[in-house]
Amino acid sequence: MTATAPPRPHTPRPRPAAQPPAWTSSVLAPVAAGLATLFASTSLTGVVSGWAWFGYLLVAVVLIASTGLALRSLRAPTIVVGLAQLLVLLFLITGAFTTSGILKIIPGPDALEELRGVLAAAAEQIRVGLPPVEGTPPILCLITIAIGLVAVLVDTLAVAAAAPAATGLVLLCVYAVPAALAEDMLPWWTFLLGAAAFAGLLAVDGNHRHRRWRNRDAPGLGNSASTLSAPVGVVAAAIAMGLVIGTAVTGVGTVGRLPGADGSGRGGAGGFGVEPFTQLRGLLDQGENVELFKVYGMGADKKLLRAFTLDTYTPNKGWGLAQNGRAQQGVQANLPLPQVKGDDGAGPGREIRIEPTNWVDNWLPIYGVPRTIAGLADNWLYDPVGGAVFTTTKQSAPAYTETAAIKEPSKDELRGDDASPAEVPQQFLQIDRVDPRVAAKAKQLTENESNNFDKAQALWSFFTAQNGFVYDTKTAEATDSDALADFVLNGKRGFCEQFASAMAVMLRSVGIPARVAIGFTSGTPKGDHLSISSEDAHAWVEVYFQTKGWVSFDPTPLVDGRAVVPPYLQTDPSSTSANDTQEVPSAPKSSAPATGTPRDPGADLGADGNGDQQDDEPLWPAILAGILGGLAAAVTVIAVVRSRLRYRALMRSTPSSDSSDQDHGFLDNQNVTNWLPLIAIGLWVAAFAFLAAWVSWWFALALVLVLGGLGTPTAIREIKRRLRLQKIASHSPAAADAAWRELMDECADRGLPLSDGDTVRAAGRKVVEKHRLDEEGRSGLRTVIGVVETSWYSDKPGDDQALGPAFDEVRKSLKRNAPLSWKGRLFPRSLRRRDK
């Protein structure tokens, strides 16, 4: 009889040694989503000046990510998480940009109305501004709202929907808006940051999706967490190739070429221009003072530098170009120019060299009547009717030399030089729907004058301090439905655009051909040249005469030394007129620039309506936030590098290593530097708190309470854990008891509370069954149980040398096979237990 071989016992295959955490329970998901949003927002550098906006976006993204992480750890529905993130964003906007919120951050009816006004001011600033626009509070508010909504959407798609690839279209839209608005191409590095962040988002997601497939290692992926997956390598290579090829071949997406590369691409410094219209109400946006031109050859002469002229008046709006300038025509500017009224060619010409420094526009400023303009490309045209040099696209201009007739006519010459209406282009005489009160006032002021010059001078003399007019950067509060009548008869407060607009309308209402000129005052002498800056921008009136052509009249009562009063408007050539010297008691203490583009009331105001709010705010919270943030970043880098070095050391260790080597490694892991993660977290919280305090103290308090409420239980639990691990590593007499207490807390955090009434072995069996420990974990647990039993129930000393490495194996096995949820991390159940 043949003996039957006994059946071979089935040995279950051990579980893999490492499993990546689930995407939805990982902090990497919201961090990657937040970084992708922040890096994409760097594209705003092309349309908004400065970096103040980035601080607001940083706070908004951190709050949105933290809110989502906290609520998802409590298993809140996705719709609840999204609504909570929107609510937090609304609290931030209310606290930062309004003064009417309940407790500063809760929006009420007054705060919402205030926000509506802020957004309206932002829209107006965008409409009239030239990129890059100034980072005023309305612009900061608009940016924070827009990118905050993007952050909520990206967080929802990447984390809740676990579809980070879907965020690509959203992030692409973030780039599309600045790319469409900016005159220059966006900086190369913003595309690099955005692409890298999006690749990181995909990589973090793909790491847990593709690391394992049907319980087997996926092809091309190693077991080491530091191994770069093949998809990430492909994405990185694609980014590098796209940037190099794109900049080398077409320059698309970058300003010129990559740093160090040769090319003729224009620099990305940006520039300034002047918008072709005026408004009757608003606020002068003074902005940053930037030099625009250097002028050589003018000597001590004070002349107005004209950029272009406006010929069409629209009631309650202001002056602009007919058909928005689409009908404008001209001759090639670099060829001999046609002779126009005002220059018979007999007198000497002045050679003036103008060097643009930060000027980017369609228009090229000139003095007087130009005869020749040298140094320009063929695409620059001269309009003899409008008196402007222009091109079809905004661009940087080279240095150019103008030969101009700048001789001023005399009073007597102008008094006998009335223009015949039949010889004047009709667009300079046409005026419709002027308020009858304004027309009556103009008629009253000029009724005793017999010629156009004296009439124009009478109107010019009307806009003086003696008649109640005040030069200010903001128009008076509206008291009349007609803005022009309100300025002329009631408010009498404004800047050059209001004065020039009003005088031009009144001139045309009495039949005198007039237009509004936009350009610059005479500038500031600097060595051998004049420096003309953005603060010299100005608007004035030009009146047409039969033989002398267009003659300047500047009605703005300037008090800052920038006024240009020609001889024909001076009562005595050896003195200056009242319009040049009269002090204005109610004018602003600090001299405002001569002009600029107007804005709606509140466009440059802070939340409290004070234009100096930003200057009055203390900077020390922001400075302290920067210092703490730098320290936090440094500590974080040290902690991450140390963790990676420690991980690689463990990977290099062999199973044959003796227990003393293993114990040394465990002890090294628990030294004082192991507290670096907690230190880094504390520094980050403090940095964000001070950054929030720069916005609002109520907001900072709310932020500290939220982060403190979420982080305090975790911090207490982590401190207890590290104190116990130090006892184990130092072979303290209480090492065994500390190990067992820590094991009970680890199980309690994972939903398995162990009773103090259970024996050590019974508790061990529960741990193995509930958490499905692998072989390494079981072996370590047997060692721990042996040491604990020996310490508790025997007079013999336990094997303290083996306790540390064995307990470390148990903890690693728990992390691999029973990963801790974020609810367990934020609200540890073990804190409800009491150590005995």
Coordinates of C-alpha atoms in Angstrom, one line a residue, residues 343-832:
D343 CA 4.6 127.3 -39.2
D344 CA 5.3 129.1 -42.5
G345 CA 8.8 127.6 -42.6
A346 CA 10.5 130.9 -42.5
G347 CA 11.6 130.9 -38.8
P348 CA 14.4 128.9 -37.3
G349 CA 13.7 125.3 -36.2
R350 CA 14.8 123.8 -32.9
E351 CA 16.5 120.4 -32.9
I352 CA 15.3 118.4 -30.0
R353 CA 16.4 114.8 -29.1
I354 CA 13.9 112.7 -27.2
E355 CA 14.9 109.4 -25.6
P356 CA 12.0 107.2 -24.3
T357 CA 13.0 105.2 -21.2
N358 CA 9.8 103.6 -20.0
W359 CA 7.3 104.6 -22.7
V360 CA 5.1 102.0 -24.4
D361 CA 2.2 103.3 -26.4
N362 CA 0.6 104.0 -29.8
W363 CA 1.6 107.7 -29.5
L364 CA 4.9 109.5 -29.7
P365 CA 5.1 112.9 -28.0
I366 CA 6.3 116.0 -30.0
Y367 CA 6.9 119.7 -29.4
G368 CA 5.1 122.5 -31.3
V369 CA 4.8 122.0 -35.1
P370 CA 7.2 119.3 -36.3
R371 CA 9.1 119.8 -39.5
T372 CA 11.1 116.5 -39.5
I373 CA 11.3 113.5 -37.2
A374 CA 14.4 111.3 -37.6
G375 CA 15.1 107.9 -36.1
L376 CA 11.7 106.3 -36.5
A377 CA 10.7 103.2 -38.3
D378 CA 8.3 103.3 -41.3
N379 CA 5.3 102.2 -39.3
W380 CA 5.2 105.5 -37.4
L381 CA 2.8 108.1 -39.0
Y382 CA 2.2 111.8 -38.5
D383 CA -1.4 113.1 -38.5
P384 CA -1.2 116.8 -39.6
V385 CA -4.9 117.4 -38.6
G386 CA -4.6 115.9 -35.1
G387 CA -1.0 117.0 -34.6
A388 CA 0.1 113.5 -33.4
V389 CA 2.6 110.9 -34.3
F390 CA 1.2 107.4 -33.9
T391 CA 1.3 103.8 -34.9
T392 CA -1.4 101.0 -35.0
T393 CA 0.0 99.0 -32.0
K394 CA 1.4 99.9 -28.7
Q395 CA 5.2 99.5 -28.7
S396 CA 8.4 100.8 -27.4
A397 CA 9.9 103.6 -29.4
P398 CA 13.5 104.3 -30.2
A399 CA 15.2 107.6 -29.5
Y400 CA 14.2 110.2 -32.1
T401 CA 15.2 113.7 -33.1
E402 CA 12.5 116.3 -33.9
T403 CA 13.1 119.5 -35.7
A404 CA 10.2 121.8 -34.6
A405 CA 8.9 125.3 -34.8
I406 CA 8.3 126.4 -31.2
K407 CA 8.1 130.2 -31.6
E408 CA 5.1 131.6 -29.6
P409 CA 2.8 134.2 -31.2
S410 CA 2.1 137.5 -29.5
K411 CA -1.2 138.8 -28.1
D412 CA -1.6 141.3 -30.9
E413 CA -1.0 138.6 -33.6
L414 CA -3.7 136.4 -32.1
R415 CA -6.3 139.1 -31.6
G416 CA -6.5 139.7 -35.3
D417 CA -6.4 136.1 -36.4
D418 CA -9.9 134.8 -35.9
A419 CA -10.4 131.6 -37.9
S420 CA -13.1 131.4 -40.5
P421 CA -15.5 128.6 -39.6
A422 CA -15.6 127.4 -43.2
E423 CA -11.8 126.6 -43.1
V424 CA -11.9 124.7 -39.8
P425 CA -12.6 121.0 -39.8
Q426 CA -16.1 120.5 -38.5
Q427 CA -15.1 118.0 -35.8
F428 CA -13.4 120.9 -33.9
L429 CA -16.5 123.0 -33.9
Q430 CA -19.2 120.4 -33.2
I431 CA -20.7 120.4 -29.7
D432 CA -24.0 118.7 -28.8
R433 CA -26.2 118.5 -25.7
V434 CA -24.3 121.0 -23.6
D435 CA -26.1 121.9 -20.4
P436 CA -27.8 125.3 -21.0
R437 CA -26.4 126.6 -17.7
V438 CA -22.8 125.9 -18.9
A439 CA -23.5 127.6 -22.3
A440 CA -25.0 130.6 -20.6
K441 CA -22.0 130.9 -18.3
A442 CA -19.6 130.8 -21.3
K443 CA -21.7 133.4 -23.1
Q444 CA -21.7 135.6 -20.0
L445 CA -17.9 135.4 -19.6
T446 CA -17.2 136.3 -23.3
E447 CA -20.0 138.6 -24.3
N448 CA -17.9 141.8 -23.9
E449 CA -15.0 140.4 -26.0
S450 CA -14.7 141.1 -29.7
N451 CA -12.3 138.4 -30.9
N452 CA -11.6 134.8 -30.3
F453 CA -8.3 135.3 -28.4
D454 CA -9.9 137.6 -25.8
K455 CA -12.8 135.3 -25.5
A456 CA -10.5 132.3 -24.9
Q457 CA -8.4 134.4 -22.4
A458 CA -11.6 135.3 -20.5
L459 CA -12.6 131.7 -20.2
W460 CA -9.0 130.7 -19.2
S461 CA -9.0 133.4 -16.5
F462 CA -12.3 132.0 -15.1
F463 CA -10.6 128.8 -13.9
T464 CA -8.7 130.4 -11.0
A465 CA -8.6 130.3 -7.2
Q466 CA -10.3 133.7 -7.0
N467 CA -13.4 132.1 -8.6
G468 CA -13.3 129.2 -6.2
F469 CA -11.6 126.6 -8.4
V470 CA -9.2 124.2 -6.6
Y471 CA -6.7 121.8 -8.1
D472 CA -7.1 118.4 -6.4
T473 CA -6.6 114.8 -7.2
K474 CA -10.3 114.0 -6.6
T475 CA -13.4 115.8 -7.9
A476 CA -16.0 117.1 -5.5
E477 CA -19.0 114.9 -4.5
A478 CA -21.6 114.9 -7.2
T479 CA -24.5 117.3 -6.5
D480 CA -25.9 117.6 -10.1
S481 CA -26.9 115.1 -12.7
D482 CA -24.8 116.8 -15.3
A483 CA -21.1 116.3 -14.5
L484 CA -19.9 119.3 -16.5
A485 CA -22.4 121.7 -14.9
D486 CA -21.6 120.3 -11.5
F487 CA -17.8 121.0 -12.0
V488 CA -18.2 124.5 -13.5
L489 CA -20.9 125.8 -11.3
N490 CA -20.8 123.8 -8.0
G491 CA -17.9 121.6 -7.1
K492 CA -15.1 123.5 -8.9
R493 CA -12.6 120.9 -7.6
G494 CA -10.6 118.5 -9.8
F495 CA -7.5 117.9 -11.8
C496 CA -6.3 118.8 -15.2
E497 CA -8.7 116.6 -17.2
Q498 CA -11.7 118.3 -15.6
F499 CA -10.3 121.8 -16.2
A500 CA -9.3 121.2 -19.8
S501 CA -12.6 119.3 -20.7
A502 CA -14.7 122.1 -19.2
M503 CA -12.9 125.0 -21.0
A504 CA -12.9 123.2 -24.4
V505 CA -16.7 122.6 -24.1
M506 CA -17.3 126.3 -23.2
L507 CA -15.1 127.5 -26.1
R508 CA -17.0 125.4 -28.6
S509 CA -20.3 126.6 -27.1
V510 CA -19.4 130.2 -28.1
G511 CA -18.3 129.1 -31.6
I512 CA -14.5 128.9 -31.1
P513 CA -12.8 125.8 -32.5
A514 CA -11.0 123.9 -29.7
R515 CA -9.7 120.5 -28.8
V516 CA -8.2 118.8 -25.7
A517 CA -4.5 118.0 -25.8
I518 CA -2.9 115.2 -23.8
G519 CA 0.8 115.1 -23.1
F520 CA 3.3 116.3 -20.5
T521 CA 4.4 119.5 -18.7
S522 CA 8.0 120.7 -19.1
G523 CA 9.6 118.2 -16.8
T524 CA 12.6 118.5 -14.4
P525 CA 16.1 119.7 -15.3
K526 CA 18.7 117.1 -14.7
G527 CA 22.2 118.0 -15.9
D528 CA 22.2 118.5 -19.6
H529 CA 18.6 117.2 -20.2
L530 CA 15.0 117.4 -19.0
S531 CA 13.6 114.4 -17.2
I532 CA 9.9 113.8 -18.0
S533 CA 8.1 111.4 -15.7
S534 CA 4.6 109.9 -15.3
E535 CA 3.9 112.7 -12.7
D536 CA 4.3 115.2 -15.5
A537 CA 1.4 113.8 -17.5
H538 CA -1.0 116.7 -18.3
A539 CA -4.1 117.8 -20.2
W540 CA -4.7 121.3 -21.7
V541 CA -6.7 123.1 -24.4
E542 CA -5.7 124.1 -27.8
V543 CA -7.6 126.9 -29.8
Y544 CA -7.4 127.2 -33.5
F545 CA -6.4 130.5 -35.2
Q546 CA -6.4 131.4 -38.9
T547 CA -2.7 131.7 -39.5
K548 CA -1.1 130.6 -36.2
G549 CA -2.9 127.3 -36.1
W550 CA -3.3 125.5 -32.8
V551 CA -2.4 127.6 -29.7
S552 CA -2.2 126.3 -26.2
F553 CA -4.3 127.4 -23.2
D554 CA -3.8 125.6 -19.9
P555 CA -6.7 126.4 -17.5
T556 CA -5.5 124.1 -14.6
P557 CA -4.5 126.3 -11.6
L558 CA -1.3 124.4 -10.8
V559 CA 0.7 125.3 -7.6
D560 CA 3.6 122.9 -7.9
G561 CA 5.8 124.8 -10.3
R562 CA 4.9 122.7 -13.3
A563 CA 2.6 125.3 -14.9
V564 CA 3.5 126.5 -18.4
V565 CA 2.2 130.0 -19.1
P566 CA 3.1 131.3 -22.5
P567 CA 3.9 135.0 -23.1
Y568 CA 0.6 135.8 -24.8
L569 CA -1.3 134.9 -21.5
Q570 CA 1.0 137.0 -19.3
T571 CA -0.1 140.5 -18.3
D572 CA 3.5 141.5 -18.0
P573 CA 6.3 139.5 -19.7
S574 CA 8.5 140.1 -16.7
S575 CA 6.0 138.5 -14.3
T576 CA 3.9 135.5 -14.2
S577 CA 0.1 135.4 -14.2
A578 CA -2.1 134.6 -11.3
N579 CA -2.7 131.2 -12.9
D580 CA 1.0 130.4 -12.4
T581 CA 1.6 131.9 -8.9
Q582 CA -1.6 132.0 -7.0
E583 CA -1.5 129.9 -3.9
V584 CA -4.5 127.7 -3.3
P585 CA -5.1 127.2 0.4
S586 CA -7.4 124.2 0.0
A587 CA -5.1 122.3 -2.3
P588 CA -3.5 119.1 -1.1
K589 CA -0.4 119.6 1.1
S590 CA 1.7 117.4 -1.0
S591 CA 1.8 118.5 -4.6
A592 CA 0.0 116.0 -6.8
P593 CA 1.2 115.2 -10.3
A594 CA 0.0 117.5 -13.0
T595 CA -2.3 114.8 -14.5
G596 CA -2.9 111.2 -15.1
T597 CA -5.7 109.0 -16.1
P598 CA -8.8 109.6 -13.8
R599 CA -10.4 106.9 -11.8
D600 CA -13.7 106.5 -10.1
P601 CA -14.0 107.8 -6.6
G602 CA -12.4 105.2 -4.3
A603 CA -10.3 103.6 -6.9
D604 CA -7.1 104.4 -4.9
L605 CA -8.8 104.5 -1.6
G606 CA -8.6 101.9 1.2
A607 CA -11.5 100.3 2.9
D608 CA -12.0 103.3 5.1
G609 CA -12.1 105.8 2.3
N610 CA -8.7 107.2 3.2
G611 CA -6.3 107.3 0.3
D612 CA -3.4 107.1 2.7
Q613 CA -4.5 104.0 4.4
Q614 CA -1.9 101.7 2.9
D615 CA 0.8 104.2 3.9
D616 CA -0.4 104.4 7.4
E617 CA -0.6 100.7 8.0
P618 CA 2.3 99.3 10.2
L619 CA 4.6 97.2 8.2
W620 CA 6.1 95.2 11.1
P621 CA 3.5 92.4 10.9
A622 CA 4.4 91.8 7.3
I623 CA 8.1 92.0 8.1
L624 CA 7.8 89.6 11.0
A625 CA 5.7 87.3 8.9
G626 CA 8.5 87.3 6.3
I627 CA 11.1 86.5 8.9
L628 CA 9.1 83.7 10.4
G629 CA 8.2 82.3 7.0
G630 CA 11.9 82.3 6.1
L631 CA 12.8 80.4 9.3
A632 CA 9.9 78.0 8.7
A633 CA 11.0 77.3 5.2
A634 CA 14.6 76.7 6.4
V635 CA 13.5 74.3 9.2
T636 CA 11.2 72.5 6.8
V637 CA 14.0 72.0 4.3
I638 CA 16.3 70.7 7.0
A639 CA 13.6 68.3 8.3
V640 CA 12.8 67.0 4.8
V641 CA 16.5 66.5 3.9
R642 CA 17.1 64.8 7.2
S643 CA 14.1 62.5 6.7
R644 CA 15.3 61.5 3.2
L645 CA 18.9 60.8 4.5
R646 CA 17.5 58.7 7.3
Y647 CA 15.3 56.8 4.9
R648 CA 18.2 56.1 2.6
A649 CA 20.3 54.9 5.5
L650 CA 17.5 52.5 6.5
M651 CA 17.3 51.2 2.9
R652 CA 21.0 50.5 2.9
S653 CA 20.9 48.6 6.2
T654 CA 21.1 44.8 5.9
P655 CA 19.1 42.2 7.8
S656 CA 22.4 40.8 9.2
S657 CA 23.0 44.0 11.2
D658 CA 23.4 43.3 14.9
S659 CA 21.0 44.6 17.4
S660 CA 23.4 47.3 18.7
D661 CA 23.5 48.8 15.3
Q662 CA 19.8 48.8 15.0
D663 CA 19.4 50.3 18.4
H664 CA 21.9 53.0 17.5
G665 CA 19.8 53.8 14.5
F666 CA 16.6 54.0 16.5
L667 CA 18.3 56.2 19.1
D668 CA 19.6 58.5 16.4
N669 CA 16.1 58.8 15.1
Q670 CA 14.8 60.1 18.4
N671 CA 17.3 62.9 19.1
V672 CA 16.4 66.5 19.5
T673 CA 16.3 67.1 15.7
N674 CA 13.3 64.8 15.5
W675 CA 11.3 67.8 16.9
L676 CA 12.0 69.8 13.7
P677 CA 8.6 69.0 12.0
L678 CA 6.7 70.4 15.0
I679 CA 8.9 73.4 15.1
A680 CA 8.4 74.0 11.4
I681 CA 4.6 73.8 11.8
G682 CA 4.6 76.2 14.7
L683 CA 6.7 78.7 12.7
W684 CA 4.4 78.4 9.6
V685 CA 1.3 79.0 11.8
A686 CA 2.9 82.1 13.4
A687 CA 4.0 83.4 10.0
F688 CA 0.5 83.1 8.5
A689 CA -0.9 84.7 11.7
F690 CA 1.2 87.8 11.3
L691 CA 0.6 87.9 7.6
A692 CA -3.2 87.8 8.4
A693 CA -2.7 90.5 11.1
W694 CA -1.3 92.8 8.4
V695 CA -4.7 92.5 6.7
S696 CA -6.9 92.5 9.8
W697 CA -6.4 91.7 13.5
W698 CA -9.8 90.0 13.6
F699 CA -8.8 87.9 10.7
A700 CA -5.6 87.0 12.4
L701 CA -7.4 86.0 15.5
A702 CA -9.9 83.9 13.6
L703 CA -7.0 82.2 11.7
V704 CA -5.1 81.4 15.0
L705 CA -8.3 80.0 16.5
V706 CA -9.1 77.8 13.5
L707 CA -5.5 76.5 13.1
G708 CA -5.1 76.2 16.9
G709 CA -8.4 74.3 17.2
L710 CA -7.4 72.0 14.4
G711 CA -3.7 71.6 15.4
T712 CA -3.7 71.6 19.2
P713 CA -5.0 68.0 19.6
T714 CA -2.5 66.8 17.0
A715 CA 0.3 68.7 18.7
I716 CA -0.5 67.3 22.1
R717 CA -0.6 63.8 20.8
E718 CA 2.7 64.3 18.9
I719 CA 4.4 65.6 22.0
K720 CA 3.3 62.7 24.1
R721 CA 4.5 60.3 21.3
R722 CA 7.9 61.8 21.1
L723 CA 8.4 61.9 24.8
R724 CA 7.6 58.2 25.0
L725 CA 9.9 57.4 22.1
Q726 CA 12.7 59.3 23.8
K727 CA 12.2 57.1 26.9
I728 CA 12.4 54.0 24.8
A729 CA 15.5 55.1 23.0
S730 CA 17.3 56.2 26.1
H731 CA 16.6 52.7 27.8
S732 CA 14.8 54.5 30.7
P733 CA 13.4 52.2 33.5
A734 CA 10.0 53.3 32.2
A735 CA 10.8 52.3 28.6
A736 CA 8.6 49.2 28.6
D737 CA 5.6 51.0 30.1
A738 CA 6.1 53.9 27.7
A739 CA 6.1 51.5 24.7
W740 CA 3.0 49.7 25.8
R741 CA 1.1 53.0 26.5
E742 CA 2.1 54.3 23.1
L743 CA 1.0 51.1 21.4
M744 CA -2.4 51.4 23.1
D745 CA -2.7 55.0 21.9
E746 CA -1.7 54.1 18.4
C747 CA -4.5 51.5 18.3
A748 CA -7.0 53.9 19.9
D749 CA -6.3 56.5 17.2
R750 CA -7.1 53.8 14.7
G751 CA -10.4 52.9 16.2
L752 CA -9.3 49.9 18.4
P753 CA -9.4 51.0 22.1
L754 CA -7.5 48.4 24.2
S755 CA -8.8 47.9 27.7
D756 CA -6.4 48.1 30.7
G757 CA -8.1 44.9 31.9
D758 CA -6.8 42.9 28.9
T759 CA -3.6 40.9 29.4
V760 CA -0.7 41.9 27.4
R761 CA -1.0 38.8 25.2
A762 CA -4.8 39.2 24.7
A763 CA -4.2 42.8 23.7
G764 CA -1.5 41.7 21.3
R765 CA -3.8 39.2 19.6
K766 CA -6.4 42.0 19.0
V767 CA -3.8 44.2 17.5
V768 CA -2.6 41.5 15.1
E769 CA -6.2 40.6 14.0
K770 CA -7.7 44.0 13.8
H771 CA -4.8 45.7 12.0
R772 CA -3.5 42.7 10.0
L773 CA 0.1 43.1 11.0
D774 CA 2.6 41.6 8.5
E775 CA 5.4 39.3 9.5
E776 CA 7.8 42.1 10.4
G777 CA 5.1 43.7 12.6
R778 CA 4.2 40.4 14.3
S779 CA 7.9 39.7 15.1
G780 CA 8.4 43.1 16.6
L781 CA 5.2 42.8 18.6
R782 CA 6.3 39.5 20.1
T783 CA 9.6 41.2 21.2
V784 CA 7.7 44.1 22.7
I785 CA 5.3 41.9 24.5
G786 CA 8.2 39.8 25.9
V787 CA 10.0 42.9 27.2
V788 CA 6.8 44.4 28.7
E789 CA 5.9 41.2 30.5
T790 CA 9.4 40.8 31.8
S791 CA 9.4 44.4 33.1
W792 CA 6.0 44.1 34.7
Y793 CA 6.0 40.6 36.1
S794 CA 9.6 39.5 36.6
D795 CA 12.5 40.6 38.6
K796 CA 14.9 40.0 35.7
P797 CA 15.8 43.1 33.6
G798 CA 14.2 43.1 30.1
D799 CA 16.1 43.2 26.8
D800 CA 16.0 47.0 26.6
Q801 CA 18.4 46.9 23.7
A802 CA 15.9 45.1 21.5
L803 CA 12.8 47.1 22.6
G804 CA 13.5 50.2 20.5
P805 CA 14.0 48.5 17.1
A806 CA 11.2 46.0 17.8
F807 CA 8.7 48.8 18.7
D808 CA 9.8 50.7 15.6
E809 CA 8.9 47.7 13.4
V810 CA 5.5 47.6 15.0
R811 CA 4.8 51.2 14.3
K812 CA 6.0 50.8 10.7
S813 CA 3.7 47.8 10.2
L814 CA 0.8 49.8 11.6
K815 CA 1.5 52.6 9.1
R816 CA 1.7 50.2 6.2
N817 CA -1.4 48.0 7.0
A818 CA -3.6 50.4 9.0
P819 CA -2.9 53.9 7.8
L820 CA -4.2 56.6 10.1
S821 CA -7.0 58.7 8.7
W822 CA -6.9 62.5 8.9
K823 CA -9.7 62.4 11.4
G824 CA -7.5 60.3 13.6
R825 CA -4.6 62.7 13.1
L826 CA -6.6 65.9 13.8
F827 CA -8.7 64.5 16.6
P828 CA -6.8 61.6 18.2
R829 CA -9.1 59.4 20.2
S830 CA -6.2 58.5 22.5
L831 CA -6.5 61.9 24.2
R832 CA -9.7 60.7 25.8

